[in-house]
Tab-separated table of C-alpha atoms in Angstrom:
chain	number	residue	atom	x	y	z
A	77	UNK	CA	20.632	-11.765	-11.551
A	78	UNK	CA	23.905	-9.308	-12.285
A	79	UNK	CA	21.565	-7.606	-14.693
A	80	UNK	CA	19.248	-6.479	-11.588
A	81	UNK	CA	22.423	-6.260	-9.234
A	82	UNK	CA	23.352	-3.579	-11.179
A	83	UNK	CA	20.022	-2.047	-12.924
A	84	UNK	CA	19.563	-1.827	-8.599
A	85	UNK	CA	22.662	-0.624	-7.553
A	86	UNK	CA	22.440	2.673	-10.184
A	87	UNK	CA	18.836	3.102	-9.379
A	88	UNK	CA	20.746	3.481	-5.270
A	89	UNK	CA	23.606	5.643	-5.911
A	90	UNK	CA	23.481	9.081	-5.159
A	91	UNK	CA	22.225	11.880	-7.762
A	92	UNK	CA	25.444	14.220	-8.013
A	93	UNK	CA	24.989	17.711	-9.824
A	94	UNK	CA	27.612	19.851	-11.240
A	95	UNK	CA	26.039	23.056	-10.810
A	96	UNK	CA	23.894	24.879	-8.081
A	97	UNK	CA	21.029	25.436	-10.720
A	98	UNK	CA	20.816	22.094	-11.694
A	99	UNK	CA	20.675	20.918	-8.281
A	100	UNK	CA	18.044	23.385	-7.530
A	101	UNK	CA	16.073	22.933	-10.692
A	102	UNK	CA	15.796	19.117	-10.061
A	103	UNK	CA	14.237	20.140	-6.461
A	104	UNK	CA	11.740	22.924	-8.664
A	105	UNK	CA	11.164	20.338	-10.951
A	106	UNK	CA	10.056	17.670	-8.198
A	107	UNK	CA	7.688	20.190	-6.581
A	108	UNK	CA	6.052	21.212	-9.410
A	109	UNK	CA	5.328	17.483	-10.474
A	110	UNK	CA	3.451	17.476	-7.041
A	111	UNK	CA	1.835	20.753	-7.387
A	112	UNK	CA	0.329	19.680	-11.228
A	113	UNK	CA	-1.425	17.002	-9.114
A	114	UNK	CA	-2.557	18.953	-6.552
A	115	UNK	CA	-4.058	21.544	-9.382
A	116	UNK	CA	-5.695	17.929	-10.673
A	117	UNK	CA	-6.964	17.493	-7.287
A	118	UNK	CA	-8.589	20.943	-6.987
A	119	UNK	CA	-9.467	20.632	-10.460
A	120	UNK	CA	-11.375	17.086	-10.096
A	121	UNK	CA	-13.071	18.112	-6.673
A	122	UNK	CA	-14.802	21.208	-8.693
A	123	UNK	CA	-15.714	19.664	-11.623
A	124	UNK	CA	-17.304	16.069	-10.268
A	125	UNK	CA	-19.770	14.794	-8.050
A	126	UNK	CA	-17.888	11.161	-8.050
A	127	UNK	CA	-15.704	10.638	-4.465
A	128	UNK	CA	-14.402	7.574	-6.160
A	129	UNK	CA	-12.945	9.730	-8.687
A	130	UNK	CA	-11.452	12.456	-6.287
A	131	UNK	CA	-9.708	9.925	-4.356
A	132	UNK	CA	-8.158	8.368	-6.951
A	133	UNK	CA	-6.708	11.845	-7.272
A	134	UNK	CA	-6.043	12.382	-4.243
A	135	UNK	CA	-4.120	9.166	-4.094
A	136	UNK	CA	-2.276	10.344	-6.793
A	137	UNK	CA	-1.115	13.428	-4.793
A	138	UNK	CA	0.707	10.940	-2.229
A	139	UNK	CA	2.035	9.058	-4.863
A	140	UNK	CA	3.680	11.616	-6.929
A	141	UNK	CA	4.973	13.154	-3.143
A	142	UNK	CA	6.486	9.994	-2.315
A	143	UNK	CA	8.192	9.089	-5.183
A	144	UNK	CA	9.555	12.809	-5.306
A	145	UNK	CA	10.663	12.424	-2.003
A	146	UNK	CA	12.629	9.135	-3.089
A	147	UNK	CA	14.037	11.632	-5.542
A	148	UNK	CA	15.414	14.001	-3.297
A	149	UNK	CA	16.743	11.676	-1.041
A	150	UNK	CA	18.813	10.112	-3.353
A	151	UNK	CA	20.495	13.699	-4.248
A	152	UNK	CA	24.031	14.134	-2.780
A	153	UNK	CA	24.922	16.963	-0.779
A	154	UNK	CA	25.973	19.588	-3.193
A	155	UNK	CA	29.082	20.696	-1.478
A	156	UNK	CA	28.074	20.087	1.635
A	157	UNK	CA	25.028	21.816	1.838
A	158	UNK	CA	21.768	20.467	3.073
A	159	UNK	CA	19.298	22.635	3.996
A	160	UNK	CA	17.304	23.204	0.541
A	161	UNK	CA	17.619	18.859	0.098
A	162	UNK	CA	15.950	18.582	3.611
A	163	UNK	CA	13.610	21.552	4.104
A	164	UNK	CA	12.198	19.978	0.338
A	165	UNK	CA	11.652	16.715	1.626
A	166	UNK	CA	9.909	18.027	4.568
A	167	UNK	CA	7.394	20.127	1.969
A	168	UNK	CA	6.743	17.389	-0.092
A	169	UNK	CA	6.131	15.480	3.174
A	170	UNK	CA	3.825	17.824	4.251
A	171	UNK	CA	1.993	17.619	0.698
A	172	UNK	CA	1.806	13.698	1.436
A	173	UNK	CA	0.423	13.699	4.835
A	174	UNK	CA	-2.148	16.647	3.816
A	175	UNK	CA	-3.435	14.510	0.876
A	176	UNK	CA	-3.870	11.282	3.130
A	177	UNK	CA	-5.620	12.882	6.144
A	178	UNK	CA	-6.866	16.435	5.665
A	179	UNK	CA	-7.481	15.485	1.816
A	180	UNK	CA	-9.835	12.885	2.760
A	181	UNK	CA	-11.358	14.254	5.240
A	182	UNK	CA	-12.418	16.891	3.298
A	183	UNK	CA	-13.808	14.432	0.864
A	184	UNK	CA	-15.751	12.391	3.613
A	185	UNK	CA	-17.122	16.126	5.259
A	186	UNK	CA	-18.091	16.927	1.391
A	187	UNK	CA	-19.862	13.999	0.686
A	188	UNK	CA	-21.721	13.243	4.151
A	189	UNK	CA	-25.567	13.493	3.662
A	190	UNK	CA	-26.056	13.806	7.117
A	191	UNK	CA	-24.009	17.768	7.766
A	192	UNK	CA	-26.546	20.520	7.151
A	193	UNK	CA	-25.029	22.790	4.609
A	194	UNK	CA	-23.880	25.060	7.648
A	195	UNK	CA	-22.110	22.126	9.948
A	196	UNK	CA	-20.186	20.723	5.944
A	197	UNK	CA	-19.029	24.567	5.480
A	198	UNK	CA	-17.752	24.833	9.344
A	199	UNK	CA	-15.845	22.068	8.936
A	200	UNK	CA	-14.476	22.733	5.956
A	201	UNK	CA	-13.163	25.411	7.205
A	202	UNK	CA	-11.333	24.045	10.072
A	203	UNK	CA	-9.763	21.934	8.139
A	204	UNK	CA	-8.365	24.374	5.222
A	205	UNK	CA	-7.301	26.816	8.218
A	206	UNK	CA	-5.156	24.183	9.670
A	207	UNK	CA	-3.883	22.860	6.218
A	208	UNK	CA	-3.150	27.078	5.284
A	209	UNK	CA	-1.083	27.222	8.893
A	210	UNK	CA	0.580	24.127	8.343
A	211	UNK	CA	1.789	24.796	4.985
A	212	UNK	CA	3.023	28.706	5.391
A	213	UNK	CA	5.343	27.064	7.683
A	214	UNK	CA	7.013	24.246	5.917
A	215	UNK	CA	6.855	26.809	2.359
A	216	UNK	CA	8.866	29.671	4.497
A	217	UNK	CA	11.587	27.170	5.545
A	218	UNK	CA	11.503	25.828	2.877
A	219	UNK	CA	11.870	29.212	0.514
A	220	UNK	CA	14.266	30.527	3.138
A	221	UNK	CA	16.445	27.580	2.702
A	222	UNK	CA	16.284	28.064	-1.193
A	223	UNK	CA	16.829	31.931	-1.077
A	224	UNK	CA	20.085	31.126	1.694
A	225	UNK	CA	21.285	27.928	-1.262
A	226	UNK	CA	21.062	30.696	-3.981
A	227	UNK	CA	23.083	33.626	-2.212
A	228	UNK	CA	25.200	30.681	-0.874
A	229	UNK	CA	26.200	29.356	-4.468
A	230	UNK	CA	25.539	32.734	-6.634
A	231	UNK	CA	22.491	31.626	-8.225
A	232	UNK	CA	19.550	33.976	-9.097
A	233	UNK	CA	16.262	32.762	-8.058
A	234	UNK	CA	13.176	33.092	-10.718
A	235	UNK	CA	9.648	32.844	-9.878
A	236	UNK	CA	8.165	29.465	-11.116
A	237	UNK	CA	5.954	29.835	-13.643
A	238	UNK	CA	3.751	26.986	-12.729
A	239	UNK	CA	1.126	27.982	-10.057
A	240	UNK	CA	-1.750	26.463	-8.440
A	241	UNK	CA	-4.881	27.822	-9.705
A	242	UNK	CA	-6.913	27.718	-6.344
């Protein structure tokens, strides 16, 4: 029981980082764990005719999001600051909640026999409009916040290799 107590306890405590990279790199690194599943997600919708399969996928998406925003949560201020910790959580939210609604509605819309080919592409498009204006939103603040942490703490920003091939 002390063995869990305390395998629990340092699973709880607060992520501390020495330097403003590191503590920005472990945010990077978070949202590009959820973006590689995303990619899988795009990936998996093109390439098979299975819904079974793309919501297993999709599923994923919310898992990796959740347990990345378990991660971030559990990061300590780094002196003081905020912003970047919260407008990340509020992404990878975002990334969540678009995988277990607008996700799967797009894979119900996709797969309904009944939508003429016209009626499917409509509301396709409805949806990916409103998942585009959504996410502009949440990816400014959050960017702003990161571009205000790195001029904050004297850090220079480079562009993330990893991309989503849409």
């Amino acid at each position: 029981f002390l063995i869990l107590l305390l395998a629990f306890n340092a699973e709880a405590q607060l992520k501390k980082f020495e330097t403003a990279v590191d503590y920005n790199d472990f945010i990077v690194a978070e949202q590009t764990k959820i973006g590689k599943v995303i990619q899988e997600f795009n990936n998996t919708f093109a390439n098979t005719t299975d819904s079974n399969v793309i919501h297993k996928v999709r599923i994923a998406i919310i898992k990796q999001a959740d347990s990345s925003i378990i991660q971030v949560k559990r990061m300590s201020a780094f002196k003081g600051d905020t912003a970047l910790k919260n407008t990340s959580i509020s992404l990878f939210k975002f990334y969540a909640g678009a995988a277990a609604n607008e996700y799967a509605k797009l894979i119900r819309i996709f797969f309904n026999k009944n939508l003429s080919t016209d009626e499917m592409s409509k509301q396709i498009d409805v949806i990916l409009k409103s998942i585009t204006g959504t996410e502009k939103v949440v990816d400014k603040n959050y960017g702003d916040a990161q571009k205000a942490f790195a001029e904050k703490h004297g850090i220079k920003l480079t562009e993330n290799e990893f991309k989503i091939n849409e």
